[in-house]
PDB file of C-alpha atoms in Angstrom:
ATOM      1  CA  MET A   1      84.438  93.236  75.015  1.00  0.00           C
ATOM      2  CA  LYS A   2      88.226  93.235  74.540  1.00  0.00           C
ATOM      3  CA  TYR A   3      90.018  94.430  77.672  1.00  0.00           C
ATOM      4  CA  SER A   4      93.480  94.635  79.199  1.00  0.00           C
ATOM      5  CA  LEU A   5      94.664  94.698  82.791  1.00  0.00           C
ATOM      6  CA  ILE A   6      97.055  97.437  83.885  1.00  0.00           C
ATOM      7  CA  PHE A   7      98.876  97.705  87.206  1.00  0.00           C
ATOM      8  CA  PRO A   8      99.927 100.893  89.014  1.00  0.00           C
ATOM      9  CA  GLY A   9     103.426 101.621  90.283  1.00  0.00           C
ATOM     10  CA  GLN A  10     105.101 103.533  93.051  1.00  0.00           C
ATOM     11  CA  GLY A  11     103.207 106.670  94.050  1.00  0.00           C
ATOM     12  CA  SER A  12      99.771 105.019  94.041  1.00  0.00           C
ATOM     13  CA  GLN A  13     100.221 103.623  97.550  1.00  0.00           C
ATOM     14  CA  SER A  14      98.133 104.996 100.429  1.00  0.00           C
ATOM     15  CA  LEU A  15      97.722 104.134 104.090  1.00  0.00           C
ATOM     16  CA  GLY A  16      94.812 101.722 104.536  1.00  0.00           C
ATOM     17  CA  MET A  17      94.820 100.672 100.870  1.00  0.00           C
ATOM     18  CA  LEU A  18      92.672  97.647  99.952  1.00  0.00           C
ATOM     19  CA  SER A  19      91.060  97.546 103.418  1.00  0.00           C
ATOM     20  CA  ASP A  20      87.562  97.289 101.903  1.00  0.00           C
ATOM     21  CA  LEU A  21      88.611  94.443  99.593  1.00  0.00           C
ATOM     22  CA  ALA A  22      90.343  92.657 102.479  1.00  0.00           C
ATOM     23  CA  ASP A  23      87.122  92.789 104.525  1.00  0.00           C
ATOM     24  CA  ASN A  24      85.233  91.053 101.733  1.00  0.00           C
ATOM     25  CA  PHE A  25      87.726  88.762  99.984  1.00  0.00           C
ATOM     26  CA  ALA A  26      89.989  86.374 101.930  1.00  0.00           C
ATOM     27  CA  SER A  27      92.478  86.204  99.041  1.00  0.00           C
ATOM     28  CA  VAL A  28      93.673  89.761  99.770  1.00  0.00           C
ATOM     29  CA  LYS A  29      95.155  89.050 103.195  1.00  0.00           C
ATOM     30  CA  ALA A  30      96.299  85.620 102.007  1.00  0.00           C
ATOM     31  CA  THR A  31      98.342  87.346  99.287  1.00  0.00           C
ATOM     32  CA  PHE A  32      99.900  89.721 101.806  1.00  0.00           C
ATOM     33  CA  GLU A  33     100.679  86.827 104.133  1.00  0.00           C
ATOM     34  CA  GLU A  34     102.593  85.125 101.318  1.00  0.00           C
ATOM     35  CA  ALA A  35     104.546  88.346 100.749  1.00  0.00           C
ATOM     36  CA  SER A  36     105.171  88.753 104.501  1.00  0.00           C
ATOM     37  CA  ASP A  37     106.612  85.246 104.692  1.00  0.00           C
ATOM     38  CA  VAL A  38     109.111  86.174 101.984  1.00  0.00           C
ATOM     39  CA  LEU A  39     110.043  89.542 103.515  1.00  0.00           C
ATOM     40  CA  GLY A  40     110.138  88.495 107.167  1.00  0.00           C
ATOM     41  CA  PHE A  41     107.780  91.197 108.446  1.00  0.00           C
ATOM     42  CA  ASP A  42     104.020  91.916 108.428  1.00  0.00           C
ATOM     43  CA  LEU A  43     103.506  93.741 105.117  1.00  0.00           C
ATOM     44  CA  TRP A  44      99.729  94.087 105.589  1.00  0.00           C
ATOM     45  CA  LYS A  45     100.164  95.765 108.985  1.00  0.00           C
ATOM     46  CA  LEU A  46     102.677  98.167 107.454  1.00  0.00           C
ATOM     47  CA  THR A  47     100.260  99.175 104.664  1.00  0.00           C
ATOM     48  CA  GLN A  48      97.472  99.797 107.184  1.00  0.00           C
ATOM     49  CA  GLU A  49      99.336 101.471 110.061  1.00  0.00           C
ATOM     50  CA  ASP A  50     102.738 102.898 109.072  1.00  0.00           C
ATOM     51  CA  GLN A  51     102.674 105.772 106.566  1.00  0.00           C
ATOM     52  CA  ASP A  52     106.397 106.539 106.816  1.00  0.00           C
ATOM     53  CA  GLY A  53     107.322 102.862 106.502  1.00  0.00           C
ATOM     54  CA  LEU A  54     105.018 102.414 103.512  1.00  0.00           C
ATOM     55  CA  ASN A  55     106.626 105.335 101.695  1.00  0.00           C
ATOM     56  CA  GLN A  56     110.160 103.918 102.006  1.00  0.00           C
ATOM     57  CA  THR A  57     111.074 102.627  98.554  1.00  0.00           C
ATOM     58  CA  GLN A  58     112.202  99.194  99.764  1.00  0.00           C
ATOM     59  CA  ASN A  59     108.735  98.706 101.327  1.00  0.00           C
ATOM     60  CA  THR A  60     106.637 100.532  98.734  1.00  0.00           C
ATOM     61  CA  GLN A  61     107.674  98.296  95.860  1.00  0.00           C
ATOM     62  CA  PRO A  62     106.763  94.922  97.437  1.00  0.00           C
ATOM     63  CA  ALA A  63     103.617  96.494  98.940  1.00  0.00           C
ATOM     64  CA  MET A  64     102.431  97.707  95.532  1.00  0.00           C
ATOM     65  CA  LEU A  65     103.215  94.375  93.894  1.00  0.00           C
ATOM     66  CA  ALA A  66     101.222  92.555  96.594  1.00  0.00           C
ATOM     67  CA  ALA A  67      98.338  95.034  96.359  1.00  0.00           C
ATOM     68  CA  GLY A  68      98.087  94.847  92.560  1.00  0.00           C
ATOM     69  CA  TYR A  69      98.305  91.069  92.539  1.00  0.00           C
ATOM     70  CA  ALA A  70      95.794  90.739  95.401  1.00  0.00           C
ATOM     71  CA  THR A  71      93.324  92.858  93.429  1.00  0.00           C
ATOM     72  CA  TYR A  72      93.938  90.740  90.337  1.00  0.00           C
ATOM     73  CA  ARG A  73      93.288  87.593  92.386  1.00  0.00           C
ATOM     74  CA  VAL A  74      89.959  88.998  93.569  1.00  0.00           C
ATOM     75  CA  LEU A  75      88.908  89.551  89.956  1.00  0.00           C
ATOM     76  CA  SER A  76      90.230  86.218  88.681  1.00  0.00           C
ATOM     77  CA  ASN A  77      88.588  84.268  91.523  1.00  0.00           C
ATOM     78  CA  GLU A  78      85.227  85.822  90.657  1.00  0.00           C
ATOM     79  CA  MET A  79      85.489  85.331  86.905  1.00  0.00           C
ATOM     80  CA  ASN A  80      87.599  83.493  84.330  1.00  0.00           C
ATOM     81  CA  LEU A  81      89.505  86.483  82.960  1.00  0.00           C
ATOM     82  CA  SER A  82      90.649  86.600  79.343  1.00  0.00           C
ATOM     83  CA  PRO A  83      92.514  89.878  78.785  1.00  0.00           C
ATOM     84  CA  VAL A  84      94.073  90.686  75.418  1.00  0.00           C
ATOM     85  CA  CYS A  85      97.279  91.662  77.224  1.00  0.00           C
ATOM     86  CA  MET A  86      98.629  93.232  80.407  1.00  0.00           C
ATOM     87  CA  ALA A  87     100.975  96.068  81.308  1.00  0.00           C
ATOM     88  CA  GLY A  88     102.116  97.937  84.379  1.00  0.00           C
ATOM     89  CA  HIS A  89     103.663 101.342  85.016  1.00  0.00           C
ATOM     90  CA  SER A  90     107.275 101.008  86.188  1.00  0.00           C
ATOM     91  CA  LEU A  91     107.047  98.765  89.289  1.00  0.00           C
ATOM     92  CA  GLY A  92     103.608  97.695  88.010  1.00  0.00           C
ATOM     93  CA  GLU A  93     105.306  95.845  85.141  1.00  0.00           C
ATOM     94  CA  TYR A  94     106.400  93.226  87.678  1.00  0.00           C
ATOM     95  CA  THR A  95     102.809  92.845  88.893  1.00  0.00           C
ATOM     96  CA  ALA A  96     101.728  92.277  85.302  1.00  0.00           C
ATOM     97  CA  LEU A  97     104.375  89.573  84.861  1.00  0.00           C
ATOM     98  CA  VAL A  98     103.235  87.817  88.063  1.00  0.00           C
ATOM     99  CA  ALA A  99      99.564  88.003  87.024  1.00  0.00           C
ATOM    100  CA  ALA A 100     100.444  86.707  83.546  1.00  0.00           C
ATOM    101  CA  GLY A 101     102.271  83.707  85.023  1.00  0.00           C
ATOM    102  CA  SER A 102     105.715  84.778  83.785  1.00  0.00           C
ATOM    103  CA  LEU A 103     107.118  85.325  87.272  1.00  0.00           C
ATOM    104  CA  GLY A 104     106.295  83.569  90.545  1.00  0.00           C
ATOM    105  CA  PHE A 105     104.783  85.792  93.232  1.00  0.00           C
ATOM    106  CA  ALA A 106     107.404  84.977  95.893  1.00  0.00           C
ATOM    107  CA  ASP A 107     110.197  85.514  93.345  1.00  0.00           C
ATOM    108  CA  GLY A 108     108.560  88.783  92.312  1.00  0.00           C
ATOM    109  CA  ILE A 109     108.434  90.057  95.896  1.00  0.00           C
ATOM    110  CA  GLN A 110     112.112  89.236  96.444  1.00  0.00           C
ATOM    111  CA  LEU A 111     113.098  90.773  93.118  1.00  0.00           C
ATOM    112  CA  VAL A 112     111.317  94.109  93.605  1.00  0.00           C
ATOM    113  CA  ARG A 113     112.676  94.371  97.157  1.00  0.00           C
ATOM    114  CA  LYS A 114     116.186  93.943  95.697  1.00  0.00           C
ATOM    115  CA  ARG A 115     115.354  96.428  92.924  1.00  0.00           C
ATOM    116  CA  ALA A 116     114.219  99.000  95.476  1.00  0.00           C
ATOM    117  CA  GLU A 117     117.311  98.552  97.639  1.00  0.00           C
ATOM    118  CA  LEU A 118     119.609  98.970  94.631  1.00  0.00           C
ATOM    119  CA  MET A 119     117.726 102.070  93.461  1.00  0.00           C
ATOM    120  CA  GLN A 120     117.848 103.645  96.917  1.00  0.00           C
ATOM    121  CA  SER A 121     121.561 102.926  97.401  1.00  0.00           C
ATOM    122  CA  ALA A 122     122.502 104.127  93.892  1.00  0.00           C
ATOM    123  CA  VAL A 123     121.863 107.781  94.759  1.00  0.00           C
ATOM    124  CA  PRO A 124     122.093 109.184  98.319  1.00  0.00           C
ATOM    125  CA  VAL A 125     118.867 110.685  99.681  1.00  0.00           C
ATOM    126  CA  GLY A 126     118.682 114.363  98.708  1.00  0.00           C
ATOM    127  CA  VAL A 127     121.008 114.056  95.710  1.00  0.00           C
ATOM    128  CA  GLY A 128     118.395 113.005  93.135  1.00  0.00           C
ATOM    129  CA  ALA A 129     114.964 114.383  92.225  1.00  0.00           C
ATOM    130  CA  MET A 130     112.046 113.955  89.844  1.00  0.00           C
ATOM    131  CA  ALA A 131     109.567 116.524  88.544  1.00  0.00           C
ATOM    132  CA  ALA A 132     106.387 116.369  86.475  1.00  0.00           C
ATOM    133  CA  ILE A 133     106.312 118.766  83.520  1.00  0.00           C
ATOM    134  CA  LEU A 134     102.760 119.664  82.501  1.00  0.00           C
ATOM    135  CA  GLY A 135     101.658 121.304  79.271  1.00  0.00           C
ATOM    136  CA  LEU A 136     104.629 120.690  76.968  1.00  0.00           C
ATOM    137  CA  ASP A 137     104.888 118.135  74.176  1.00  0.00           C
ATOM    138  CA  ASP A 138     107.342 115.235  74.534  1.00  0.00           C
ATOM    139  CA  GLU A 139     109.827 116.592  71.993  1.00  0.00           C
ATOM    140  CA  THR A 140     110.139 119.961  73.755  1.00  0.00           C
ATOM    141  CA  VAL A 141     110.757 118.326  77.146  1.00  0.00           C
ATOM    142  CA  VAL A 142     113.464 116.086  75.652  1.00  0.00           C
ATOM    143  CA  LYS A 143     115.057 119.058  73.895  1.00  0.00           C
ATOM    144  CA  VAL A 144     115.122 121.279  77.005  1.00  0.00           C
ATOM    145  CA  CYS A 145     116.752 118.462  79.000  1.00  0.00           C
ATOM    146  CA  ALA A 146     119.309 117.839  76.248  1.00  0.00           C
ATOM    147  CA  ASN A 147     120.189 121.549  76.132  1.00  0.00           C
ATOM    148  CA  TYR A 148     120.539 121.968  79.898  1.00  0.00           C
ATOM    149  CA  PRO A 149     123.770 124.009  80.174  1.00  0.00           C
ATOM    150  CA  GLY A 150     124.842 123.008  83.693  1.00  0.00           C
ATOM    151  CA  GLU A 151     126.546 119.981  85.163  1.00  0.00           C
ATOM    152  CA  GLY A 152     124.716 116.924  86.418  1.00  0.00           C
ATOM    153  CA  VAL A 153     122.114 114.639  84.907  1.00  0.00           C
ATOM    154  CA  VAL A 154     118.608 115.647  83.847  1.00  0.00           C
ATOM    155  CA  GLU A 155     116.562 113.432  81.500  1.00  0.00           C
ATOM    156  CA  ALA A 156     112.973 112.844  80.412  1.00  0.00           C
ATOM    157  CA  VAL A 157     112.065 109.519  82.053  1.00  0.00           C
ATOM    158  CA  ASN A 158     108.290 108.969  82.164  1.00  0.00           C
ATOM    159  CA  PHE A 159     106.212 109.712  79.059  1.00  0.00           C
ATOM    160  CA  ASN A 160     102.967 109.399  81.007  1.00  0.00           C
ATOM    161  CA  ALA A 161     100.387 111.104  78.785  1.00  0.00           C
ATOM    162  CA  ASN A 162     100.083 113.848  76.211  1.00  0.00           C
ATOM    163  CA  GLY A 163     101.354 116.959  77.977  1.00  0.00           C
ATOM    164  CA  GLN A 164     102.662 115.103  81.039  1.00  0.00           C
ATOM    165  CA  VAL A 165     106.303 114.056  81.124  1.00  0.00           C
ATOM    166  CA  VAL A 166     108.413 113.379  84.217  1.00  0.00           C
ATOM    167  CA  ILE A 167     112.079 114.366  84.333  1.00  0.00           C
ATOM    168  CA  ALA A 168     114.725 112.960  86.692  1.00  0.00           C
ATOM    169  CA  GLY A 169     118.358 113.455  87.629  1.00  0.00           C
ATOM    170  CA  ASN A 170     120.523 115.378  90.071  1.00  0.00           C
ATOM    171  CA  LYS A 171     118.434 117.633  92.297  1.00  0.00           C
ATOM    172  CA  GLU A 172     120.123 120.914  91.280  1.00  0.00           C
ATOM    173  CA  SER A 173     119.829 120.008  87.592  1.00  0.00           C
ATOM    174  CA  VAL A 174     116.143 119.080  87.913  1.00  0.00           C
ATOM    175  CA  ASP A 175     115.352 122.276  89.853  1.00  0.00           C
ATOM    176  CA  ALA A 176     117.114 124.444  87.269  1.00  0.00           C
ATOM    177  CA  THR A 177     115.485 122.605  84.364  1.00  0.00           C
ATOM    178  CA  CYS A 178     112.023 123.158  85.892  1.00  0.00           C
ATOM    179  CA  ASP A 179     112.616 126.896  85.422  1.00  0.00           C
ATOM    180  CA  LEU A 180     113.755 126.293  81.835  1.00  0.00           C
ATOM    181  CA  MET A 181     110.599 124.250  81.189  1.00  0.00           C
ATOM    182  CA  LYS A 182     108.403 127.111  82.419  1.00  0.00           C
ATOM    183  CA  ALA A 183     110.323 129.503  80.174  1.00  0.00           C
ATOM    184  CA  ALA A 184     109.630 127.099  77.278  1.00  0.00           C
ATOM    185  CA  GLY A 185     105.889 127.294  77.957  1.00  0.00           C
ATOM    186  CA  ALA A 186     105.158 124.583  80.542  1.00  0.00           C
ATOM    187  CA  LYS A 187     101.985 125.242  82.525  1.00  0.00           C
ATOM    188  CA  ARG A 188     103.514 123.729  85.650  1.00  0.00           C
ATOM    189  CA  ALA A 189     106.680 121.981  86.811  1.00  0.00           C
ATOM    190  CA  VAL A 190     106.013 120.026  89.993  1.00  0.00           C
ATOM    191  CA  VAL A 191     108.833 118.450  92.007  1.00  0.00           C
ATOM    192  CA  LEU A 192     107.674 114.991  93.133  1.00  0.00           C
ATOM    193  CA  PRO A 193     107.995 113.673  96.713  1.00  0.00           C
ATOM    194  CA  VAL A 194     110.345 110.787  95.888  1.00  0.00           C
ATOM    195  CA  SER A 195     113.732 109.760  97.258  1.00  0.00           C
ATOM    196  CA  VAL A 196     115.031 108.091  94.086  1.00  0.00           C
ATOM    197  CA  PRO A 197     115.510 109.557  90.551  1.00  0.00           C
ATOM    198  CA  SER A 198     114.064 106.545  88.727  1.00  0.00           C
ATOM    199  CA  HIS A 199     114.588 105.542  85.084  1.00  0.00           C
ATOM    200  CA  CYS A 200     117.521 107.872  84.398  1.00  0.00           C
ATOM    201  CA  SER A 201     121.235 107.254  83.846  1.00  0.00           C
ATOM    202  CA  LEU A 202     121.963 107.745  87.567  1.00  0.00           C
ATOM    203  CA  MET A 203     120.565 104.194  87.816  1.00  0.00           C
ATOM    204  CA  ASN A 204     123.130 102.719  85.385  1.00  0.00           C
ATOM    205  CA  ASN A 205     125.246 101.099  88.110  1.00  0.00           C
ATOM    206  CA  ALA A 206     122.152  99.778  89.903  1.00  0.00           C
ATOM    207  CA  ALA A 207     121.012  98.235  86.600  1.00  0.00           C
ATOM    208  CA  THR A 208     124.354  96.457  86.190  1.00  0.00           C
ATOM    209  CA  VAL A 209     124.004  94.817  89.613  1.00  0.00           C
ATOM    210  CA  PHE A 210     120.292  94.166  89.068  1.00  0.00           C
ATOM    211  CA  ALA A 211     121.098  92.248  85.884  1.00  0.00           C
ATOM    212  CA  ASN A 212     122.710  89.561  88.051  1.00  0.00           C
ATOM    213  CA  ALA A 213     119.648  89.355  90.314  1.00  0.00           C
ATOM    214  CA  VAL A 214     117.355  88.992  87.284  1.00  0.00           C
ATOM    215  CA  GLN A 215     119.502  86.165  85.891  1.00  0.00           C
ATOM    216  CA  ASN A 216     119.007  84.195  89.113  1.00  0.00           C
ATOM    217  CA  VAL A 217     115.193  84.290  88.905  1.00  0.00           C
ATOM    218  CA  ASN A 218     113.098  81.820  86.941  1.00  0.00           C
ATOM    219  CA  PHE A 219     111.016  83.514  84.228  1.00  0.00           C
ATOM    220  CA  LYS A 220     108.794  81.898  81.615  1.00  0.00           C
ATOM    221  CA  ILE A 221     106.537  83.011  78.796  1.00  0.00           C
ATOM    222  CA  GLY A 222     103.198  83.499  80.527  1.00  0.00           C
ATOM    223  CA  SER A 223      99.638  82.781  79.506  1.00  0.00           C
ATOM    224  CA  VAL A 224      98.994  86.461  78.654  1.00  0.00           C
ATOM    225  CA  ASP A 225     101.213  88.861  76.697  1.00  0.00           C
ATOM    226  CA  VAL A 226     102.791  91.685  78.720  1.00  0.00           C
ATOM    227  CA  LEU A 227     103.764  94.974  77.082  1.00  0.00           C
ATOM    228  CA  HIS A 228     107.031  96.281  78.540  1.00  0.00           C
ATOM    229  CA  ASN A 229     107.697  99.902  79.528  1.00  0.00           C
ATOM    230  CA  VAL A 230     110.997 100.291  77.733  1.00  0.00           C
ATOM    231  CA  ASP A 231     109.637  99.795  74.208  1.00  0.00           C
ATOM    232  CA  ALA A 232     105.859  99.162  74.534  1.00  0.00           C
ATOM    233  CA  LYS A 233     106.436  95.727  73.011  1.00  0.00           C
ATOM    234  CA  ILE A 234     106.027  92.089  74.036  1.00  0.00           C
ATOM    235  CA  ALA A 235     109.187  90.133  74.922  1.00  0.00           C
ATOM    236  CA  ILE A 236     110.083  87.536  72.303  1.00  0.00           C
ATOM    237  CA  ASP A 237     111.598  85.140  74.851  1.00  0.00           C
ATOM    238  CA  VAL A 238     112.745  84.915  78.481  1.00  0.00           C
ATOM    239  CA  ASP A 239     116.153  86.500  77.777  1.00  0.00           C
ATOM    240  CA  ASP A 240     114.416  89.441  76.116  1.00  0.00           C
ATOM    241  CA  MET A 241     112.089  89.732  79.130  1.00  0.00           C
ATOM    242  CA  ARG A 242     115.049  89.928  81.510  1.00  0.00           C
ATOM    243  CA  ALA A 243     116.825  92.471  79.302  1.00  0.00           C
ATOM    244  CA  LYS A 244     113.739  94.703  79.172  1.00  0.00           C
ATOM    245  CA  LEU A 245     113.414  94.638  82.985  1.00  0.00           C
ATOM    246  CA  VAL A 246     117.058  95.618  83.439  1.00  0.00           C
ATOM    247  CA  ALA A 247     116.778  98.381  80.822  1.00  0.00           C
ATOM    248  CA  GLN A 248     113.622  99.695  82.500  1.00  0.00           C
ATOM    249  CA  LEU A 249     115.655 100.592  85.582  1.00  0.00           C
ATOM    250  CA  HIS A 250     117.694 103.265  83.776  1.00  0.00           C
ATOM    251  CA  LYS A 251     115.638 104.042  80.656  1.00  0.00           C
ATOM    252  CA  PRO A 252     112.332 105.888  80.173  1.00  0.00           C
ATOM    253  CA  VAL A 253     108.857 104.489  80.779  1.00  0.00           C
ATOM    254  CA  LEU A 254     106.920 104.777  77.498  1.00  0.00           C
ATOM    255  CA  TRP A 255     103.449 104.710  79.043  1.00  0.00           C
ATOM    256  CA  THR A 256     101.747 106.814  76.355  1.00  0.00           C
ATOM    257  CA  GLY A 257     103.064 104.419  73.705  1.00  0.00           C
ATOM    258  CA  THR A 258     102.028 101.390  75.777  1.00  0.00           C
ATOM    259  CA  VAL A 259      98.408 102.546  76.017  1.00  0.00           C
ATOM    260  CA  GLN A 260      98.362 103.402  72.312  1.00  0.00           C
ATOM    261  CA  ALA A 261      99.756  99.941  71.513  1.00  0.00           C
ATOM    262  CA  MET A 262      96.974  98.277  73.518  1.00  0.00           C
ATOM    263  CA  HIS A 263      94.382 100.323  71.650  1.00  0.00           C
ATOM    264  CA  SER A 264      95.930  99.293  68.322  1.00  0.00           C
ATOM    265  CA  MET A 265      95.595  95.636  69.445  1.00  0.00           C
ATOM    266  CA  GLY A 266      91.819  96.104  69.533  1.00  0.00           C
ATOM    267  CA  VAL A 267      91.502  96.706  73.271  1.00  0.00           C
ATOM    268  CA  GLU A 268      88.359  98.649  74.200  1.00  0.00           C
ATOM    269  CA  LYS A 269      88.694  98.832  78.012  1.00  0.00           C
ATOM    270  CA  LEU A 270      91.563  99.050  80.479  1.00  0.00           C
ATOM    271  CA  ILE A 271      91.156  97.746  84.035  1.00  0.00           C
ATOM    272  CA  GLU A 272      93.478  99.352  86.585  1.00  0.00           C
ATOM    273  CA  SER A 273      94.065  96.632  89.145  1.00  0.00           C
ATOM    274  CA  GLY A 274      95.353  98.015  92.434  1.00  0.00           C
ATOM    275  CA  PRO A 275      95.331 101.096  94.664  1.00  0.00           C
ATOM    276  CA  GLY A 276      94.629 104.554  93.319  1.00  0.00           C
ATOM    277  CA  LYS A 277      93.425 105.919  89.986  1.00  0.00           C
ATOM    278  CA  VAL A 278      96.635 107.311  88.505  1.00  0.00           C
ATOM    279  CA  LEU A 279      96.615 105.152  85.363  1.00  0.00           C
ATOM    280  CA  THR A 280      92.873 105.699  84.912  1.00  0.00           C
ATOM    281  CA  GLY A 281      93.491 109.439  84.729  1.00  0.00           C
ATOM    282  CA  LEU A 282      96.406 109.042  82.328  1.00  0.00           C
ATOM    283  CA  THR A 283      94.443 106.715  80.035  1.00  0.00           C
ATOM    284  CA  ARG A 284      91.690 109.293  79.590  1.00  0.00           C
ATOM    285  CA  ARG A 285      94.296 111.811  78.456  1.00  0.00           C
ATOM    286  CA  ILE A 286      96.058 109.392  76.090  1.00  0.00           C
ATOM    287  CA  GLU A 287      93.215 107.683  74.227  1.00  0.00           C
ATOM    288  CA  LYS A 288      89.628 108.956  74.410  1.00  0.00           C
ATOM    289  CA  ALA A 289      88.289 105.846  72.633  1.00  0.00           C
ATOM    290  CA  LEU A 290      89.271 103.627  75.573  1.00  0.00           C
ATOM    291  CA  THR A 291      87.031 103.201  78.592  1.00  0.00           C
ATOM    292  CA  VAL A 292      88.819 102.538  81.877  1.00  0.00           C
ATOM    293  CA  ASN A 293      87.874 101.179  85.296  1.00  0.00           C
ATOM    294  CA  ALA A 294      89.864 101.556  88.499  1.00  0.00           C
ATOM    295  CA  VAL A 295      89.362  98.451  90.646  1.00  0.00           C
ATOM    296  CA  LEU A 296      90.111  99.235  94.287  1.00  0.00           C
ATOM    297  CA  ASP A 297      87.055  98.255  96.352  1.00  0.00           C
ATOM    298  CA  THR A 298      84.068  95.900  96.411  1.00  0.00           C
ATOM    299  CA  ILE A 299      81.804  98.231  94.420  1.00  0.00           C
ATOM    300  CA  SER A 300      84.317  98.703  91.600  1.00  0.00           C
ATOM    301  CA  VAL A 301      84.962  94.935  91.473  1.00  0.00           C
ATOM    302  CA  ALA A 302      81.257  94.218  90.970  1.00  0.00           C
ATOM    303  CA  ALA A 303      80.837  96.985  88.389  1.00  0.00           C
ATOM    304  CA  THR A 304      83.882  95.878  86.387  1.00  0.00           C
ATOM    305  CA  LEU A 305      82.918  92.206  86.329  1.00  0.00           C
ATOM    306  CA  GLU A 306      79.418  93.130  85.172  1.00  0.00           C
ATOM    307  CA  GLU A 307      80.805  95.193  82.286  1.00  0.00           C
ATOM    308  CA  ILE A 308      83.239  92.577  80.972  1.00  0.00           C
ATOM    309  CA  LYS A 309      81.035  89.482  81.300  1.00  0.00           C
TER     310      LYS A 309
END
């Protein structure tokens, strides 16, 4: 069976995540200890005991990278994995690069912490917003954003699945555009509980600074191809990889296209490695021919390994 590994991003975190895996596989806490050494605080304790701390962007991003990579390590320690490719949603792209061997884990933790800090400082809390638009096609969402008559930024930023697009920008602009989306036929427009308007042009300055941070990190072409969010393509070299990561900060996540690209590469199953089932749900909406497993506890590990053997 041809399969790919996919890694969730910010929003999939939950208090107590991976506790079952940690009770059964020593590599989980070992991974978090490595991350804690880099960060200078107990990341595992934070994920298990501090909901508010976990939901702060500068903590969420390293926590999700550690959780996705810890889950991958559980799988890879149990079986010699041979995925066709890997991908991750937004922050999850970094997890994919670590799992593929393109980016060291300690470097990855430092880099996503820096990314989160730059994103948070780019737009003061309360100034930006994101909203999920349900029930409109991609083109209509883009058009409504482009025709927004007011001031401020509002852009389509996450093409998550057919009929599910996230918009981001200035809070007033996003709120007003939600009403315009409903008038255009959207079933729902749901403002998301986030403090940062990710993947839109409000992140341009953060991306400029982040480009310097990316240049100072050692990347290499890994053992497995990684499809990048910004164009649903594989980087041709290390410079291209860096450029795609910088662009991802202020340009849309093409998740629908990424899943379709994996299917066109002959992939039959996607394995969501990490907390939650967000990408599992999206995959079922994007491509019915793909089966998908969410790996987040001991039972799902055993079931997934049995299927791909």
